[in-house]
């Protein structure tokens, strides 16, 4: 049987796309293929669980538009579907004088993105976060928290209710063009579809190439490690405390995040992962490592930012160094308060010149769409990315 559409990848982007497609074109036969035995096993199930507001992103970019709109649609989805979530807001704090102009620029950018923001002095920050140290802050009321794993359970349930089918444990190893569309090969069988959408996260560049697209960007996996606060010390953090990001590396800078289960996570840092799904230093995959180390973009990025990179490695190997970064935000934190927690790996695409692919990157083939760069805030924006892709598809029935 030929499906109308095949979707590769059972993370939040693949699932949201499947559901939005069935909402826009009811009655289609849509098959979602995931290599793991469960959904949301990688980025989607291993992130900070923040429903971002859309402060940081360049006005007019897909990230900015889809984060702002996605914040609304994700909160509405959770409310309608009974997914536990909280719109608790967050504070971004400047801890050094040189960060003050950056904080102001961030405030302006957030306003350009249409957000309601509040400038705070030290006392006002202290009212919200009594243990935070800062010179000034910005409050972002629309930021929220959720478990994206739980969101995916709900998306999968609705997708199936609308007639969608999910095959887990099916790794895509080959993709062929046919007269009718595409054949996707997996060890458990081949599947044919008139249209193909790929949302393969850490493998998105390889899958797009397998489908015949020529893509110059490459995914270089950067692991982010977290600590968790000991339960009796959770009271040091009420909500979400973020540093002012380095404009060159918006994804750097450890933050303190209350999770929806009440735990408080600290992180993530950013170090090269020796495997695309390498969650600790000993996870090594020769092909993945070779791919990173032979890509000129990786070396250009690494050499241009050697100091920053070494600091991140140090922070990964030394709990003391990690603690020092956190103490900039909350000085009362002590070594004994931190317990190792989960890690996640970011699928960040790089250009060969060493630049980060800044925006979401969607590549359109003749009868296909490939999501080639969907780092943070793509979990927040997933329903918007899904709507966008679904609207790109021709009538398939
Ligand atoms: C440490 C960290 C913190 C983050 N924090 C946040 C946050 O707080 N808020 C936010 O909005 N975003 C956050 N993000 C980003 C967010 O998690 C991702 O943008 C989002 O999960 C991307 O979803 P995805 O579906 O594209 O990718 P994934 O969740 O990685 O899913 C891709 C899926 O494709 C499957 N796949 C890959 N190859 C194949 C194959 N050959 N055959 C079949 N299946 C395949 C994988 O197994 C995987 O399940 C964070 C990311 C990280 C790593």
Coordinates of C-alpha atoms and ligand atoms in Angstrom, one line a residue:
X1 CA 0.0 0.0 0.0
X2 CA 1.3 3.4 -0.9
X3 CA 1.0 6.0 1.9
X4 CA 0.2 9.6 1.1
X5 CA 3.0 10.8 3.2
X6 CA 5.9 9.2 5.1
X7 CA 7.5 11.0 8.0
X8 CA 10.9 10.1 9.3
X9 CA 11.6 10.9 13.0
X10 CA 9.4 10.4 16.0
X11 CA 10.6 13.5 17.9
X12 CA 8.3 16.5 18.6
X13 CA 8.8 18.0 15.1
X14 CA 7.8 14.8 13.3
X15 CA 4.8 14.2 15.5
X16 CA 3.5 17.7 15.3
X17 CA 3.9 17.7 11.5
X18 CA 2.0 14.4 11.3
X19 CA -0.9 15.8 13.4
X20 CA -1.0 19.1 11.6
X21 CA -1.0 17.4 8.2
X22 CA -4.0 15.2 9.2
X23 CA -5.7 18.3 10.5
X24 CA -5.2 20.2 7.2
X25 CA -5.9 17.2 5.0
X26 CA -8.2 14.7 6.8
X27 CA -8.3 11.1 5.7
X28 CA -4.7 10.9 4.4
X29 CA -2.7 7.7 5.1
X30 CA 0.3 9.0 7.0
X31 CA 3.1 6.8 8.4
X32 CA 5.6 8.0 10.8
X33 CA 8.8 5.9 11.1
X34 CA 11.1 6.1 14.2
X35 CA 14.3 4.1 14.7
X36 CA 14.1 3.8 18.5
X37 CA 11.6 1.6 20.3
X38 CA 9.9 4.7 21.8
X39 CA 9.1 8.2 20.7
X40 CA 10.9 11.3 21.9
X41 CA 14.0 9.4 22.8
X42 CA 16.6 12.0 21.8
X43 CA 16.5 15.8 21.9
X44 CA 12.8 16.0 22.6
X45 CA 13.0 13.9 25.7
X46 CA 16.3 15.3 26.9
X47 CA 15.9 19.1 27.0
X48 CA 15.3 21.8 29.6
X49 CA 11.5 21.6 29.2
X50 CA 11.1 25.4 28.7
X51 CA 8.3 26.8 26.6
X52 CA 10.4 29.7 25.3
X53 CA 8.9 33.2 24.8
X54 CA 11.0 34.3 21.8
X55 CA 13.2 37.0 23.3
X56 CA 16.5 36.2 21.7
X57 CA 15.8 35.6 18.1
X58 CA 16.4 37.9 15.2
X59 CA 13.2 39.8 14.4
X60 CA 11.5 38.4 11.3
X61 CA 13.4 35.1 11.4
X62 CA 11.5 31.8 11.4
X63 CA 12.8 31.2 15.0
X64 CA 11.4 34.5 16.2
X65 CA 8.0 34.1 14.5
X66 CA 7.6 30.5 15.3
X67 CA 8.8 30.8 19.0
X68 CA 6.4 33.7 19.7
X69 CA 3.5 32.0 18.0
X70 CA 4.6 28.5 19.2
X71 CA 4.6 29.7 22.8
X72 CA 0.9 30.6 22.4
X73 CA 0.0 27.4 20.5
X74 CA 2.0 25.1 22.8
X75 CA 0.4 26.6 25.9
X76 CA -3.1 26.4 24.3
X77 CA -2.4 22.8 23.3
X78 CA -1.4 21.8 26.8
X79 CA -4.4 23.6 28.3
X80 CA -6.8 21.9 25.9
X81 CA -5.3 18.5 26.2
X82 CA -4.7 18.5 29.9
X83 CA -0.9 18.3 29.7
X84 CA 0.7 19.5 33.0
X85 CA 2.5 22.9 32.3
X86 CA 3.0 26.2 34.0
X87 CA 3.4 29.7 32.6
X88 CA 5.8 30.7 35.4
X89 CA 7.8 33.4 33.6
X90 CA 11.6 33.7 33.8
X91 CA 14.1 36.3 34.8
X92 CA 17.3 37.1 32.7
X93 CA 19.9 38.6 35.0
X94 CA 23.0 40.7 34.3
X95 CA 25.7 39.9 36.9
X96 CA 28.6 42.0 35.5
X97 CA 28.6 45.7 34.4
X98 CA 29.6 44.7 30.9
X99 CA 26.4 42.7 30.6
X100 CA 24.2 45.7 31.2
X101 CA 24.1 47.0 27.6
X102 CA 23.6 43.4 26.4
X103 CA 20.6 43.0 28.7
X104 CA 19.2 46.3 27.4
X105 CA 19.7 45.1 23.8
X106 CA 17.9 41.8 24.7
X107 CA 15.0 43.9 26.1
X108 CA 14.7 45.8 22.9
X109 CA 14.9 42.7 20.8
X110 CA 12.2 41.0 22.8
X111 CA 10.0 44.1 22.3
X112 CA 10.7 44.0 18.6
X113 CA 9.5 40.4 18.7
X114 CA 6.2 41.7 20.2
X115 CA 6.7 40.5 23.7
X116 CA 5.6 42.0 27.0
X117 CA 8.8 42.4 29.1
X118 CA 9.6 44.2 32.4
X119 CA 12.9 45.8 33.4
X120 CA 13.8 45.0 37.0
X121 CA 16.2 46.5 39.4
X122 CA 18.1 44.3 41.9
X123 CA 15.4 44.5 44.6
X124 CA 12.6 43.6 42.1
X125 CA 14.6 40.6 41.0
X126 CA 15.1 39.6 44.6
X127 CA 11.3 39.7 45.2
X128 CA 10.9 37.1 42.5
X129 CA 14.1 35.1 43.2
X130 CA 15.3 35.9 46.7
X131 CA 18.6 34.0 46.2
X132 CA 19.6 35.5 42.8
X133 CA 22.6 37.9 42.6
X134 CA 22.5 40.5 39.9
X135 CA 22.8 44.1 38.9
X136 CA 19.6 44.2 37.0
X137 CA 17.1 41.8 35.3
X138 CA 14.4 41.4 32.7
X139 CA 11.3 39.5 33.5
X140 CA 9.7 37.5 30.7
X141 CA 6.2 36.6 31.8
X142 CA 5.2 34.3 29.0
X143 CA 7.9 31.7 29.4
X144 CA 6.6 28.4 30.6
X145 CA 7.6 24.9 31.6
X146 CA 6.4 21.5 30.4
X147 CA 7.6 17.9 29.8
X148 CA 8.0 17.6 26.0
X149 CA 7.9 13.8 26.4
X150 CA 4.4 14.2 27.8
X151 CA 3.4 16.6 25.0
X152 CA 4.6 13.9 22.5
X153 CA 2.5 11.2 24.2
X154 CA -0.5 13.4 23.6
X155 CA 0.5 14.3 20.0
X156 CA 1.0 10.6 19.2
X157 CA -2.4 9.8 20.7
X158 CA -4.1 12.5 18.6
X159 CA -2.2 11.5 15.5
X160 CA -3.4 7.9 15.8
X161 CA -6.9 9.0 16.5
X162 CA -6.8 11.0 13.2
X163 CA -5.8 7.8 11.4
X164 CA -2.0 8.2 11.5
X165 CA 0.2 5.2 11.9
X166 CA 3.5 5.0 13.9
X167 CA 6.2 2.4 13.3
X168 CA 8.9 2.4 16.0
X169 CA 12.0 0.2 15.9
X170 CA 12.5 1.0 12.2
X171 CA 15.7 2.7 11.3
X172 CA 15.8 4.3 7.9
X173 CA 18.8 3.0 6.0
X174 CA 18.0 3.9 2.5
X175 CA 15.7 6.2 0.5
X176 CA 14.9 5.7 -3.2
X177 CA 13.0 8.0 -5.6
X178 CA 10.2 6.2 -7.5
X179 CA 7.7 7.1 -10.1
X180 CA 5.1 7.6 -7.3
X181 CA 7.3 9.3 -4.8
X182 CA 9.7 7.7 -2.4
X183 CA 10.6 4.3 -1.0
X184 CA 12.1 4.3 2.5
X185 CA 14.0 1.2 3.5
X186 CA 14.4 -0.1 7.0
X187 CA 15.4 -3.5 8.4
X188 CA 11.8 -4.3 9.2
X189 CA 10.5 -3.5 5.6
X190 CA 10.3 -0.9 2.9
X191 CA 7.6 1.7 2.9
X192 CA 6.3 3.7 0.0
X193 CA 4.9 7.2 0.1
X194 CA 3.8 9.9 -2.4
X195 CA 5.5 12.5 -0.3
X196 CA 8.3 12.4 2.2
X197 CA 9.0 14.7 5.2
X198 CA 12.1 14.1 7.3
X199 CA 12.6 15.4 10.8
X200 CA 15.5 13.2 11.9
X201 CA 17.1 15.6 14.5
X202 CA 20.7 14.6 15.0
X203 CA 20.7 12.6 11.7
X204 CA 18.8 15.2 9.7
X205 CA 21.6 16.1 7.4
X206 CA 22.4 12.4 6.6
X207 CA 18.7 11.6 6.0
X208 CA 18.3 14.6 3.7
X209 CA 21.4 13.5 1.7
X210 CA 20.1 9.9 1.6
X211 CA 16.9 11.4 0.0
X212 CA 19.1 13.0 -2.7
X213 CA 19.3 16.5 -1.5
X214 CA 22.7 18.2 -1.7
X215 CA 23.2 20.0 1.6
X216 CA 26.4 21.8 2.5
X217 CA 25.5 22.3 6.2
X218 CA 26.4 19.5 8.6
X219 CA 25.1 18.5 12.0
X220 CA 27.8 18.7 14.6
X221 CA 26.6 17.3 17.9
X222 CA 27.1 19.4 21.0
X223 CA 26.3 17.7 24.3
X224 CA 24.7 19.6 27.1
X225 CA 25.1 18.2 30.6
X226 CA 22.9 19.0 33.6
X227 CA 23.1 18.8 37.4
X228 CA 20.0 18.6 39.6
X229 CA 19.7 20.5 42.9
X230 CA 19.3 18.3 46.0
X231 CA 15.6 18.2 46.9
X232 CA 16.1 20.2 50.2
X233 CA 17.9 23.0 48.2
X234 CA 15.3 23.4 45.5
X235 CA 14.0 26.5 47.4
X236 CA 17.0 28.4 46.2
X237 CA 15.3 28.7 42.8
X238 CA 11.6 29.6 42.4
X239 CA 11.3 29.7 38.7
X240 CA 13.8 30.1 35.8
X241 CA 17.0 32.1 36.2
X242 CA 18.9 32.8 33.0
X243 CA 22.2 34.6 32.4
X244 CA 22.5 37.2 29.6
X245 CA 23.6 35.1 26.6
X246 CA 26.8 35.7 24.7
X247 CA 25.5 37.1 21.4
X248 CA 28.0 35.0 19.5
X249 CA 26.8 31.7 21.2
X250 CA 23.2 32.1 22.2
X251 CA 23.1 28.5 23.3
X252 CA 26.0 28.9 25.8
X253 CA 25.4 29.9 29.4
X254 CA 24.1 27.6 32.1
X255 CA 20.8 28.5 33.6
X256 CA 18.7 27.3 36.6
X257 CA 15.3 25.8 35.6
X258 CA 12.5 24.5 37.6
X259 CA 11.1 21.5 35.8
X260 CA 7.4 20.6 35.7
X261 CA 8.0 17.7 38.2
X262 CA 9.2 20.2 40.8
X263 CA 12.9 19.4 40.4
X264 CA 15.4 22.1 39.6
X265 CA 18.0 21.5 36.9
X266 CA 21.2 23.4 36.3
X267 CA 22.8 23.5 32.9
X268 CA 23.4 22.8 30.1
X269 CA 27.0 23.3 29.1
X270 CA 28.2 22.5 25.5
X271 CA 30.9 20.1 24.5
X272 CA 31.5 18.2 21.3
X273 CA 29.8 14.8 21.5
X274 CA 31.9 11.9 20.1
X275 CA 28.7 10.3 18.9
X276 CA 25.6 11.9 17.6
X277 CA 23.6 10.4 20.4
X278 CA 26.6 10.4 22.8
X279 CA 25.3 11.2 26.3
X280 CA 28.6 10.9 28.1
X281 CA 32.4 11.2 27.3
X282 CA 32.7 7.4 26.8
X283 CA 30.0 7.2 24.1
X284 CA 32.1 7.2 20.9
X285 CA 31.1 6.4 17.3
X286 CA 34.0 6.4 14.9
X287 CA 31.8 7.5 11.9
X288 CA 30.2 10.3 13.8
X289 CA 33.5 11.5 15.2
X290 CA 35.1 11.3 11.8
X291 CA 32.3 13.3 10.3
X292 CA 32.8 16.1 12.8
X293 CA 36.6 16.1 12.7
X294 CA 36.8 16.1 8.9
X295 CA 34.3 18.9 8.5
X296 CA 36.1 22.2 8.0
X297 CA 33.2 24.1 9.6
X298 CA 33.9 22.3 12.9
X299 CA 37.6 23.4 13.0
X300 CA 36.9 26.9 11.9
X301 CA 34.3 27.2 14.8
X302 CA 36.6 25.5 17.3
X303 CA 39.8 27.5 16.4
X304 CA 37.9 30.8 16.3
X305 CA 36.5 30.1 19.8
X306 CA 39.2 28.1 21.4
X307 CA 39.0 29.8 24.9
X308 CA 35.2 29.4 25.0
X309 CA 35.5 25.8 23.9
X310 CA 38.1 24.9 26.5
X311 CA 36.1 26.6 29.2
X312 CA 33.1 24.4 28.3
X313 CA 35.3 21.2 28.4
X314 CA 36.7 22.3 31.8
X315 CA 33.1 22.8 33.0
X316 CA 32.2 19.4 31.9
X317 CA 35.1 17.7 33.6
X318 CA 35.1 19.8 36.8
X319 CA 32.0 20.0 39.0
X320 CA 33.7 22.9 40.8
X321 CA 33.9 24.9 37.6
X322 CA 30.3 24.1 36.8
X323 CA 29.4 25.3 40.3
X324 CA 31.3 28.6 39.8
X325 CA 29.2 29.4 36.7
X326 CA 26.0 28.8 38.7
X327 CA 27.2 30.8 41.7
X328 CA 27.3 33.8 39.4
X329 CA 23.6 33.6 39.4
X330 CA 22.9 32.1 42.9
X331 CA 25.9 32.5 45.2
X332 CA 24.5 30.3 48.0
X333 CA 24.8 27.2 45.9
X334 CA 27.3 24.7 47.2
X335 CA 29.1 21.7 45.7
X336 CA 27.0 19.2 47.8
X337 CA 23.8 20.8 46.4
X338 CA 24.6 19.5 42.9
X339 CA 23.8 15.9 41.6
X340 CA 24.6 14.7 38.1
X341 CA 21.4 14.6 36.0
X342 CA 20.5 13.9 32.4
X343 CA 22.4 15.0 29.3
X344 CA 21.1 16.0 25.9
X345 CA 22.8 16.4 22.5
X346 CA 21.9 19.4 20.3
X347 CA 21.5 18.9 16.6
X348 CA 23.2 22.2 15.6
X349 CA 23.9 22.5 11.9
X350 CA 27.1 24.3 10.9
X351 CA 28.1 25.9 7.6
X352 CA 31.5 24.9 6.1
X353 CA 32.8 28.4 7.0
X354 CA 32.3 27.6 10.7
X355 CA 29.2 29.7 11.2
X356 CA 26.2 28.3 13.0
X357 CA 23.1 27.8 10.9
X358 CA 21.3 30.5 12.8
X359 CA 17.7 30.0 11.8
X360 CA 15.5 26.9 11.4
X361 CA 16.5 25.3 8.0
X362 CA 13.9 23.5 5.9
X363 CA 14.9 22.2 2.6
X364 CA 12.2 21.6 -0.1
X365 CA 12.7 18.8 -2.5
X366 CA 10.4 18.0 -5.5
X367 CA 8.1 15.8 -3.4
X368 CA 9.7 16.2 -0.1
X369 CA 10.5 18.6 2.8
X370 CA 13.5 18.0 5.0
X371 CA 13.9 19.7 8.4
X372 CA 17.7 20.2 8.5
X373 CA 18.2 22.5 11.4
X374 CA 15.7 22.6 14.3
X375 CA 17.6 23.4 17.5
X376 CA 16.1 25.2 20.4
X377 CA 13.4 26.7 20.4
X378 CA 12.1 24.0 18.1
X379 CA 10.3 22.1 20.8
X380 CA 8.4 25.3 21.7
X381 CA 7.8 26.0 18.0
X382 CA 6.9 22.4 17.0
X383 CA 3.2 23.0 16.3
X384 CA 4.1 26.1 14.2
X385 CA 6.8 24.1 12.3
X386 CA 4.2 21.4 11.8
X387 CA 1.6 23.8 10.4
X388 CA 4.2 25.4 8.1
X389 CA 5.3 22.1 6.6
X390 CA 1.8 20.8 6.3
X391 CA 0.9 24.0 4.4
X392 CA 3.8 23.4 2.0
X393 CA 2.4 20.0 0.9
X394 CA 0.2 19.8 -2.2
X395 CA -3.2 18.1 -1.9
X396 CA -2.2 14.5 -1.6
X397 CA -5.5 12.6 -1.8
Ligands
LIG1 C1 20.2 20.1 26.0 C2 19.0 20.7 25.2 C3 18.2 21.6 25.8 C4 17.1 22.1 25.1 N1 16.2 22.9 25.7 C5 15.1 23.3 25.0 C6 14.0 24.0 25.7 O1 14.1 24.2 26.9 N2 13.0 24.5 24.9 C7 12.9 24.2 23.6 O2 11.9 24.7 22.9 N3 13.9 23.5 22.9 C8 14.9 23.0 23.6 N4 15.9 22.3 23.0 C9 15.7 22.0 21.6 C10 14.6 20.9 21.3 O3 14.8 19.8 22.2 C11 14.7 20.4 19.9 O4 14.7 21.6 19.1 C12 13.6 19.5 19.5 O5 13.4 18.5 20.4 C13 13.8 19.0 18.1 O6 12.9 18.0 17.8 P1 13.1 17.0 16.6 O7 11.9 16.2 16.5 O8 13.6 17.8 15.4 O9 14.4 16.1 17.0 P2 14.5 14.8 17.9 O10 13.7 14.9 19.2 O11 16.0 14.6 18.1 O12 13.9 13.7 17.1 C14 14.4 13.2 15.9 C15 14.0 11.7 15.8 O13 14.5 11.2 14.6 C16 14.8 9.8 14.8 N5 15.7 9.4 13.7 C17 16.9 9.8 13.4 N6 17.5 9.1 12.4 C18 16.5 8.2 12.1 C19 16.5 7.1 11.1 N7 17.6 6.9 10.3 N8 15.4 6.4 11.0 C20 14.3 6.6 11.8 N9 14.3 7.6 12.7 C21 15.4 8.3 12.9 C22 15.5 9.9 16.2 O14 15.6 8.6 16.8 C23 14.7 10.9 16.9 O15 13.7 10.3 17.7 C24 16.9 21.7 23.7 C25 17.8 20.8 23.1 C26 18.8 20.2 23.9 C27 19.7 19.2 23.3

